[in-house]
mmCIF file of C-alpha atoms in Angstrom:
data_model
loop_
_atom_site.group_PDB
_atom_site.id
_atom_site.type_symbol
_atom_site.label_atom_id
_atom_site.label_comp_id
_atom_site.label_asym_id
_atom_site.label_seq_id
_atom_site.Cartn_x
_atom_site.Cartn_y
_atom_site.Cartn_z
ATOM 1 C CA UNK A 1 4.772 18.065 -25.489
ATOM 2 C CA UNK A 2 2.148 18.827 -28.167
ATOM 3 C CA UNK A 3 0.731 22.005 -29.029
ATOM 4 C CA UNK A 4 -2.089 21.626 -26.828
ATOM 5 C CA UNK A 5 -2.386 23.630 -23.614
ATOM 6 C CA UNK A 6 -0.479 21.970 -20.626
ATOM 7 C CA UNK A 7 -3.166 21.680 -18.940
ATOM 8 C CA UNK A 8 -5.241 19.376 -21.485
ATOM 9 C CA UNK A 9 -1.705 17.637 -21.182
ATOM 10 C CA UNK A 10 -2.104 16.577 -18.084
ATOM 11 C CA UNK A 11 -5.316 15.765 -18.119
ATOM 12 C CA UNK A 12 -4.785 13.727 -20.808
ATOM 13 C CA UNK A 13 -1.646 12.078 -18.778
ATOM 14 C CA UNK A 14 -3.837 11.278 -15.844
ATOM 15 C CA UNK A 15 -6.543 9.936 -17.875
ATOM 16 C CA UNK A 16 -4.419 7.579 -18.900
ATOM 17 C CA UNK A 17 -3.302 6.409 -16.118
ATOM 18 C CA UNK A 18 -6.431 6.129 -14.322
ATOM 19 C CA UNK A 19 -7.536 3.672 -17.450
ATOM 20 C CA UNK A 20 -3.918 1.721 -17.018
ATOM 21 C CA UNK A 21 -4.958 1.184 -13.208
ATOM 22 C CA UNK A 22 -8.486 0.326 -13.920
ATOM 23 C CA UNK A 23 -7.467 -2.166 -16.370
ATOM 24 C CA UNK A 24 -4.446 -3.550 -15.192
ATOM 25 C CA UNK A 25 -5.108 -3.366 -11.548
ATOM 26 C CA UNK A 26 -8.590 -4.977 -11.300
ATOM 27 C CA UNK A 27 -7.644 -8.234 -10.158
ATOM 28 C CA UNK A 28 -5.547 -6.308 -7.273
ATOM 29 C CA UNK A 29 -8.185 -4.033 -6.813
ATOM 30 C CA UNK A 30 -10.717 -6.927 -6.153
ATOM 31 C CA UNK A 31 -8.121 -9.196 -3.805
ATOM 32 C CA UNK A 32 -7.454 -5.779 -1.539
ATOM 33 C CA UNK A 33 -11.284 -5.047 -1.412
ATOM 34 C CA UNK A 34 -11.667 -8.142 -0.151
ATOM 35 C CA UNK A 35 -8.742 -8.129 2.393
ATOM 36 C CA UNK A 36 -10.563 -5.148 3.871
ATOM 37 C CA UNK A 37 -14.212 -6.505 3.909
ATOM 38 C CA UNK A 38 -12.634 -9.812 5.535
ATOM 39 C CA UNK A 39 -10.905 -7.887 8.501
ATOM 40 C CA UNK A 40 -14.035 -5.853 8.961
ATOM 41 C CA UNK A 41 -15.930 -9.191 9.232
ATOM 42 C CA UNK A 42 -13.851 -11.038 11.630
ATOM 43 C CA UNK A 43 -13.431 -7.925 13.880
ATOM 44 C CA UNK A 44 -10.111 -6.657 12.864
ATOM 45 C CA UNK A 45 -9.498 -2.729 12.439
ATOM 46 C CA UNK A 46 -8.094 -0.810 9.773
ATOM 47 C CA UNK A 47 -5.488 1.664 9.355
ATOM 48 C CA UNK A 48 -4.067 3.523 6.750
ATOM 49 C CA UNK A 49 -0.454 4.992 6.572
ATOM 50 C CA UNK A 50 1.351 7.359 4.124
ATOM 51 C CA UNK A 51 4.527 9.656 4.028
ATOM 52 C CA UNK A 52 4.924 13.186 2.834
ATOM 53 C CA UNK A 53 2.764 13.563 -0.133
ATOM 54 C CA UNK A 54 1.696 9.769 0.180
ATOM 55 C CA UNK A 55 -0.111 10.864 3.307
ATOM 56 C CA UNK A 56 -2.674 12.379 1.296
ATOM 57 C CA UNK A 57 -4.147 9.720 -0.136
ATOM 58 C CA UNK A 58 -3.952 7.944 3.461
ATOM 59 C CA UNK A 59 -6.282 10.642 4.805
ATOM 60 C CA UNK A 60 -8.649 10.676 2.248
ATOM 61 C CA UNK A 61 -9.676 7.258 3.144
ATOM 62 C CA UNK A 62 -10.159 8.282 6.861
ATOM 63 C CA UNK A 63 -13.289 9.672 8.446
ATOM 64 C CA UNK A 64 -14.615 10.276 4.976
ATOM 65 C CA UNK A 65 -18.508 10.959 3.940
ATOM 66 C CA UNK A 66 -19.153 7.808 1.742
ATOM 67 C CA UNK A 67 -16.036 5.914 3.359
ATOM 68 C CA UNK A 68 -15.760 3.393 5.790
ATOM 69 C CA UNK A 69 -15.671 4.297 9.741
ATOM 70 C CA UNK A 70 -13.471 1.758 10.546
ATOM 71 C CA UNK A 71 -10.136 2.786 8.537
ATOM 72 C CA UNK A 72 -7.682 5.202 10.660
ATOM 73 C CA UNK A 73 -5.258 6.873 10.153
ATOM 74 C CA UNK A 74 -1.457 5.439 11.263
ATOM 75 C CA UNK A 75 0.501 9.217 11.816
ATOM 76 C CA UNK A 76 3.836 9.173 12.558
ATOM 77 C CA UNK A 77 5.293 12.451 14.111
ATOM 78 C CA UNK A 78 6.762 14.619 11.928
ATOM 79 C CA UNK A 79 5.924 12.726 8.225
ATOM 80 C CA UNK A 80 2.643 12.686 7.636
ATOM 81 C CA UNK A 81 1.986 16.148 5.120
ATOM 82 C CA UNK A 82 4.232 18.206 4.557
ATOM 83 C CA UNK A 83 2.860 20.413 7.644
ATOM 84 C CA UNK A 84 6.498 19.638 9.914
ATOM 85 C CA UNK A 85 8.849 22.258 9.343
ATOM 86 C CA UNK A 86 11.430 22.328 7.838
ATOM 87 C CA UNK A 87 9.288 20.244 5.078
ATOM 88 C CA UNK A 88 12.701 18.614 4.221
ATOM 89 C CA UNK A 89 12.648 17.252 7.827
ATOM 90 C CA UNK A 90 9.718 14.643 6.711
ATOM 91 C CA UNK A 91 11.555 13.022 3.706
ATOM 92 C CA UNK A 92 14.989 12.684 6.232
ATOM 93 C CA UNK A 93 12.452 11.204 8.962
ATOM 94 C CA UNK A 94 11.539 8.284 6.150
ATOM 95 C CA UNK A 95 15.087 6.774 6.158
ATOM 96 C CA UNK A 96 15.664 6.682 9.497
ATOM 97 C CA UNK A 97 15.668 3.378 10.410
ATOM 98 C CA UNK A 98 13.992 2.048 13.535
ATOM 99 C CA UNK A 99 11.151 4.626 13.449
ATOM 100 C CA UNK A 100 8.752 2.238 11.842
ATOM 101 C CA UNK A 101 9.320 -0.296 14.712
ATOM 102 C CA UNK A 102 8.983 2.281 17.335
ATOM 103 C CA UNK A 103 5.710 3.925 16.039
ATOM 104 C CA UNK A 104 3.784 0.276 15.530
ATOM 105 C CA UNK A 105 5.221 -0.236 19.424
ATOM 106 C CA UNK A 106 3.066 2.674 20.182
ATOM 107 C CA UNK A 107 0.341 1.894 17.945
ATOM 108 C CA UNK A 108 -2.441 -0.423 18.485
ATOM 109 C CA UNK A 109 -2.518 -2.649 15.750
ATOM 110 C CA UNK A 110 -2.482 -6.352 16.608
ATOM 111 C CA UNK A 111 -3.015 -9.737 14.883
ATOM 112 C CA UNK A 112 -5.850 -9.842 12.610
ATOM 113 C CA UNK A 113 -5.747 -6.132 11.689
ATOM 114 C CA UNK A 114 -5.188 -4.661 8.155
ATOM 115 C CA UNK A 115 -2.765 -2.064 7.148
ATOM 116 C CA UNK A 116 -2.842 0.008 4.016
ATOM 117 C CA UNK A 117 0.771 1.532 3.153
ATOM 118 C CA UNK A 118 1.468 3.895 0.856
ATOM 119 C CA UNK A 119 4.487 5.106 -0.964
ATOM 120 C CA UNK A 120 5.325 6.100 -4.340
ATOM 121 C CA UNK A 121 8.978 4.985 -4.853
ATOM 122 C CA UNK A 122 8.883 2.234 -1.727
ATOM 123 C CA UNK A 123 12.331 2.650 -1.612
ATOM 124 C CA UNK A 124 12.485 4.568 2.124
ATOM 125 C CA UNK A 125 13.418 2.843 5.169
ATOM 126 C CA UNK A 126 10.305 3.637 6.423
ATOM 127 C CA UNK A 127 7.660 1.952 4.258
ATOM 128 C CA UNK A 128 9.868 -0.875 4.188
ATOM 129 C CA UNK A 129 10.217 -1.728 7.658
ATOM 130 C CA UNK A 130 6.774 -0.650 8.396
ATOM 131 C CA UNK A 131 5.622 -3.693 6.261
ATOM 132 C CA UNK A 132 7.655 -5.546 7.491
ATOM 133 C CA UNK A 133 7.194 -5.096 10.739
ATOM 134 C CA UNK A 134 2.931 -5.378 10.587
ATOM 135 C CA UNK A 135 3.601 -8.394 8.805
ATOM 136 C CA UNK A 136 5.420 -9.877 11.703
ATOM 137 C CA UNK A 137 2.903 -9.057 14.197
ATOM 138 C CA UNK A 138 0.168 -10.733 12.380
ATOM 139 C CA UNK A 139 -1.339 -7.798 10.423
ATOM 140 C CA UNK A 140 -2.121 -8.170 6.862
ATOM 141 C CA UNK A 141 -0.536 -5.334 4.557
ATOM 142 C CA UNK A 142 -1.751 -3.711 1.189
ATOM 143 C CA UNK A 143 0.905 -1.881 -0.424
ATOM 144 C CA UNK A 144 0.257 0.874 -2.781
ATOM 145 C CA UNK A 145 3.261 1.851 -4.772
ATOM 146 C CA UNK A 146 5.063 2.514 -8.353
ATOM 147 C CA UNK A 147 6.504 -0.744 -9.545
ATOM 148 C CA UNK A 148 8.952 0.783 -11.673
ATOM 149 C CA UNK A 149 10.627 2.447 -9.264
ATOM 150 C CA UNK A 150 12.088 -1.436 -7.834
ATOM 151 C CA UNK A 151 13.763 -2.408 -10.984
ATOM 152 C CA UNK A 152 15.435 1.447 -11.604
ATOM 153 C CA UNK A 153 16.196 3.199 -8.291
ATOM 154 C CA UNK A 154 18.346 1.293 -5.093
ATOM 155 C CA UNK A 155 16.909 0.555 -2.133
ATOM 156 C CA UNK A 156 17.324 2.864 0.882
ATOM 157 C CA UNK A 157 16.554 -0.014 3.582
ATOM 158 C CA UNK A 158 19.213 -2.549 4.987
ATOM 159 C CA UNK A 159 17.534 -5.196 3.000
ATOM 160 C CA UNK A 160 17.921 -3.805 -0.076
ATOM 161 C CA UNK A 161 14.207 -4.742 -0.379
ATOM 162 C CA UNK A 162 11.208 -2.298 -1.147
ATOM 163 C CA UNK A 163 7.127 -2.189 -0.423
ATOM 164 C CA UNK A 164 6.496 -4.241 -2.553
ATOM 165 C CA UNK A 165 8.322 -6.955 -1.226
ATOM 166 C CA UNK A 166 6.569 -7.265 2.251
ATOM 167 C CA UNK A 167 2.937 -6.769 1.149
ATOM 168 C CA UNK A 168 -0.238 -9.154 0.753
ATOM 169 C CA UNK A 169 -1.281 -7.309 -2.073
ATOM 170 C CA UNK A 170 0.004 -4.418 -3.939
ATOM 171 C CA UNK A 171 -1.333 -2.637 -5.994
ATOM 172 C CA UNK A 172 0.646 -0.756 -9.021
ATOM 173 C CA UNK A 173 0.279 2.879 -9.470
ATOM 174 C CA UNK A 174 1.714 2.849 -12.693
ATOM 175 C CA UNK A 175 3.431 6.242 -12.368
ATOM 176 C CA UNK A 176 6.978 7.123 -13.968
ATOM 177 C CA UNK A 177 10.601 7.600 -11.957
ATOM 178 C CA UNK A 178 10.318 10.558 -10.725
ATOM 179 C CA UNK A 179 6.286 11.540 -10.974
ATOM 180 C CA UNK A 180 6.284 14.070 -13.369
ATOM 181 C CA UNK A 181 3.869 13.523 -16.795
ATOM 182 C CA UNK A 182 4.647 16.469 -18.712
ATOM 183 C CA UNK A 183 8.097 18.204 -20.334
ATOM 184 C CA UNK A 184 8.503 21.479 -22.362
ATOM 185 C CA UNK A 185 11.769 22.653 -24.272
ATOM 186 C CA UNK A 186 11.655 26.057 -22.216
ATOM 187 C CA UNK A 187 10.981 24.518 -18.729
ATOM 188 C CA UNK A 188 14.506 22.424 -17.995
ATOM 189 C CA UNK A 189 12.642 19.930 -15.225
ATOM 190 C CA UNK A 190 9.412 17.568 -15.923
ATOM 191 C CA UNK A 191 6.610 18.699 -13.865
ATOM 192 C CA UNK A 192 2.765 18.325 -13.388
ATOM 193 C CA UNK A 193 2.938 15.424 -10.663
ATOM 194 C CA UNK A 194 -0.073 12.758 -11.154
ATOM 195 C CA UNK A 195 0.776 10.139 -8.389
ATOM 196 C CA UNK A 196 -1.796 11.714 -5.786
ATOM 197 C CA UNK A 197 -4.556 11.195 -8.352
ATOM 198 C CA UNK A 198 -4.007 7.797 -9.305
ATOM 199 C CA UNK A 199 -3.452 6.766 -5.749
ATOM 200 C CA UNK A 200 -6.683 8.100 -4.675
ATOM 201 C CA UNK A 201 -8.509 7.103 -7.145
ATOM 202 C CA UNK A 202 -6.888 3.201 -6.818
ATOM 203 C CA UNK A 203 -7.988 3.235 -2.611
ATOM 204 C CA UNK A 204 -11.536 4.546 -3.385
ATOM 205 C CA UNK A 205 -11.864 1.778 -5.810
ATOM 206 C CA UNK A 206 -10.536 -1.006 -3.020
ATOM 207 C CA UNK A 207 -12.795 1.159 -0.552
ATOM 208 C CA UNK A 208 -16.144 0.650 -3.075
ATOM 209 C CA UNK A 209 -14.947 -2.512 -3.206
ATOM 210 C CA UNK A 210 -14.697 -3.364 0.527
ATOM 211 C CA UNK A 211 -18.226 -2.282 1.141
ATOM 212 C CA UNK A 212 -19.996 -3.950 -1.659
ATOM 213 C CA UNK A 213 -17.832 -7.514 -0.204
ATOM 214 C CA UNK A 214 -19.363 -6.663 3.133
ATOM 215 C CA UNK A 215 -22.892 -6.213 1.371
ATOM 216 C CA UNK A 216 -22.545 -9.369 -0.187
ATOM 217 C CA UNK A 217 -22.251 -11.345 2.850
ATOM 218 C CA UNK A 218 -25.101 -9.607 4.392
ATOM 219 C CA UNK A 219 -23.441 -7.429 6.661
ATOM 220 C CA UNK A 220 -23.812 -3.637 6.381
ATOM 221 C CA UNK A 221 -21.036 -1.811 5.796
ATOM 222 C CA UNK A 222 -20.372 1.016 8.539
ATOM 223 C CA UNK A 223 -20.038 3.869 6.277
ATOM 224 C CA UNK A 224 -20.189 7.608 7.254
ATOM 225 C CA UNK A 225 -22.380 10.239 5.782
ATOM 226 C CA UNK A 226 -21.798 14.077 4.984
ATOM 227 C CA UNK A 227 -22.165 16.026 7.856
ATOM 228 C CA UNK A 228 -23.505 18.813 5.488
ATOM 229 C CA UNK A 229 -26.566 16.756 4.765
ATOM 230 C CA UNK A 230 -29.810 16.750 7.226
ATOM 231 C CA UNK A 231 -29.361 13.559 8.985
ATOM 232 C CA UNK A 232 -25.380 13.455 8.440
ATOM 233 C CA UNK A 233 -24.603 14.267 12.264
ATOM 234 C CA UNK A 234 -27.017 11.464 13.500
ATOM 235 C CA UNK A 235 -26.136 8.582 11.151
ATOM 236 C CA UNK A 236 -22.146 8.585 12.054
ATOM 237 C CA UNK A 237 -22.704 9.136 15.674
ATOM 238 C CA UNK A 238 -24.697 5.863 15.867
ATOM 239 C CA UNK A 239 -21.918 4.422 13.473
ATOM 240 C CA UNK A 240 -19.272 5.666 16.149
ATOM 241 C CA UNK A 241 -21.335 4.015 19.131
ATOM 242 C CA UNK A 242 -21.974 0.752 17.411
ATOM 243 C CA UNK A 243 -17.518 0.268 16.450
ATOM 244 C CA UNK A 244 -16.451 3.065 18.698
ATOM 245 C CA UNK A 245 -13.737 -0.240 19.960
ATOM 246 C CA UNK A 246 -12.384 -0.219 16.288
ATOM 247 C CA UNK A 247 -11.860 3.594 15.484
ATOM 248 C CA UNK A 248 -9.230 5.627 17.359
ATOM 249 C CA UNK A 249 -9.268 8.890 15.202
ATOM 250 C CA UNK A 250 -12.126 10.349 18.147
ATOM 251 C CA UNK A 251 -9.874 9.489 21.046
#
């Protein structure tokens, strides 16, 4: 690491990387928007799905001022945040296989939906076989993920397949083994994580994207506005009564 402050470091690091997705990505970018502005148009719903830290980026694409109504949030007991405790209990509960099958049992996504998974090494049972598993009921999957991770870590699923493997589109974090951007001679571990970032920053994009398809073909988008802004309250509760069928995060 240079001589300037670790903080410039990182910000460096995940400038970067936000410029590597932008560019390298836009073609994915574009074909995901789409997948999402085409399942909003024939009726399908939208759900979102993350693990430990991966959840975060799931959330911040649900129920969101400026995002789109219909996307909700696919929680599975236990892994989504690190709010379970032990915390250690989540990353076990992502290579148990089975679990996947069982929650999308539960769950009510059906043929002609549209599932956004996320996970930053794709390598876990769970990711895996919840691809999978959408994918053989019909719903089509959007897989956010680090590439690398495929061709140097092993495969925790029966398959020996990852994410990216069972997806419609995936889209390419870009971030390094281990997600860590910055080292220092006295410090003996990498740290300064970046994948949360990147990830967010890649679904807002395929979110932006989404609505302006949907604009394009003359249909509004259902977007919800800031509660914190006069109006706010008003907006998403006719929003809610116009596709409360499609959004299952006020049930």
């Amino acid at each position: 690491m240079s001589d300037s402050k670790p903080a410039d470091q990182f910000f460096d690091a995940a400038i970067a990387l936000l410029q590597r997705a932008r560019d390298e990505e836009a073609e994915n970018i574009e074909a995901a928007g789409t997948l999402l502005a085409d399942t909003v148009a024939t009726g399908g719903r939208l759900f979102a799905f993350g693990a430990g830290h991966s959840s975060l980026a799931a959330q911040d694409i649900v129920y969101r001022a400026g995002g789109l109504a219909l996307m909700n949030l696919l929680a599975v007991p236990g892994v989504v945040g690190v709010d379970v405790m032990p915390a250690t209990l989540g990353s076990a509960l992502e290579r148990v296989d089975g679990l996947a099958s069982a929650v999308l049992d539960s769950s009510p996504l059906r043929d002609g939906d549209a599932l956004v998974i996320i996970s930053l090494s794709g390598r876990n049972a769970l990711p895996v076989e919840m691809a999978m598993s959408a994918r053989a009921l019909g719903v089509k999957v959007i897989g956010v993920t680090s590439v690398a991770y495929a061709s140097e870590t092993k495969s925790r699923h029966v398959s020996g397949t990852y994410l990216k493997d069972h997806c419609d589109v995936v889209l390419d974090s870009k971030i390094a083994i281990g997600d860590a951007e910055l080292t220092l001679d006295t410090i003996p571990a990498p740290f300064a994580p970046a994948s949360t970032v990147v990830t967010t920053a890649l679904l807002q994009a395929v979110m932006a994207t989404a609505a302006a398809s949907l604009a394009t073909r003359g249909i509004e988008p259902p977007l919800l506005r800031s509660g914190n802004v006069d109006g706010g309250h008003d907006w998403n509760s006719r929003v809610f009564e116009k596709y409360g069928d499609r959004i299952f995060y006020r049930h």
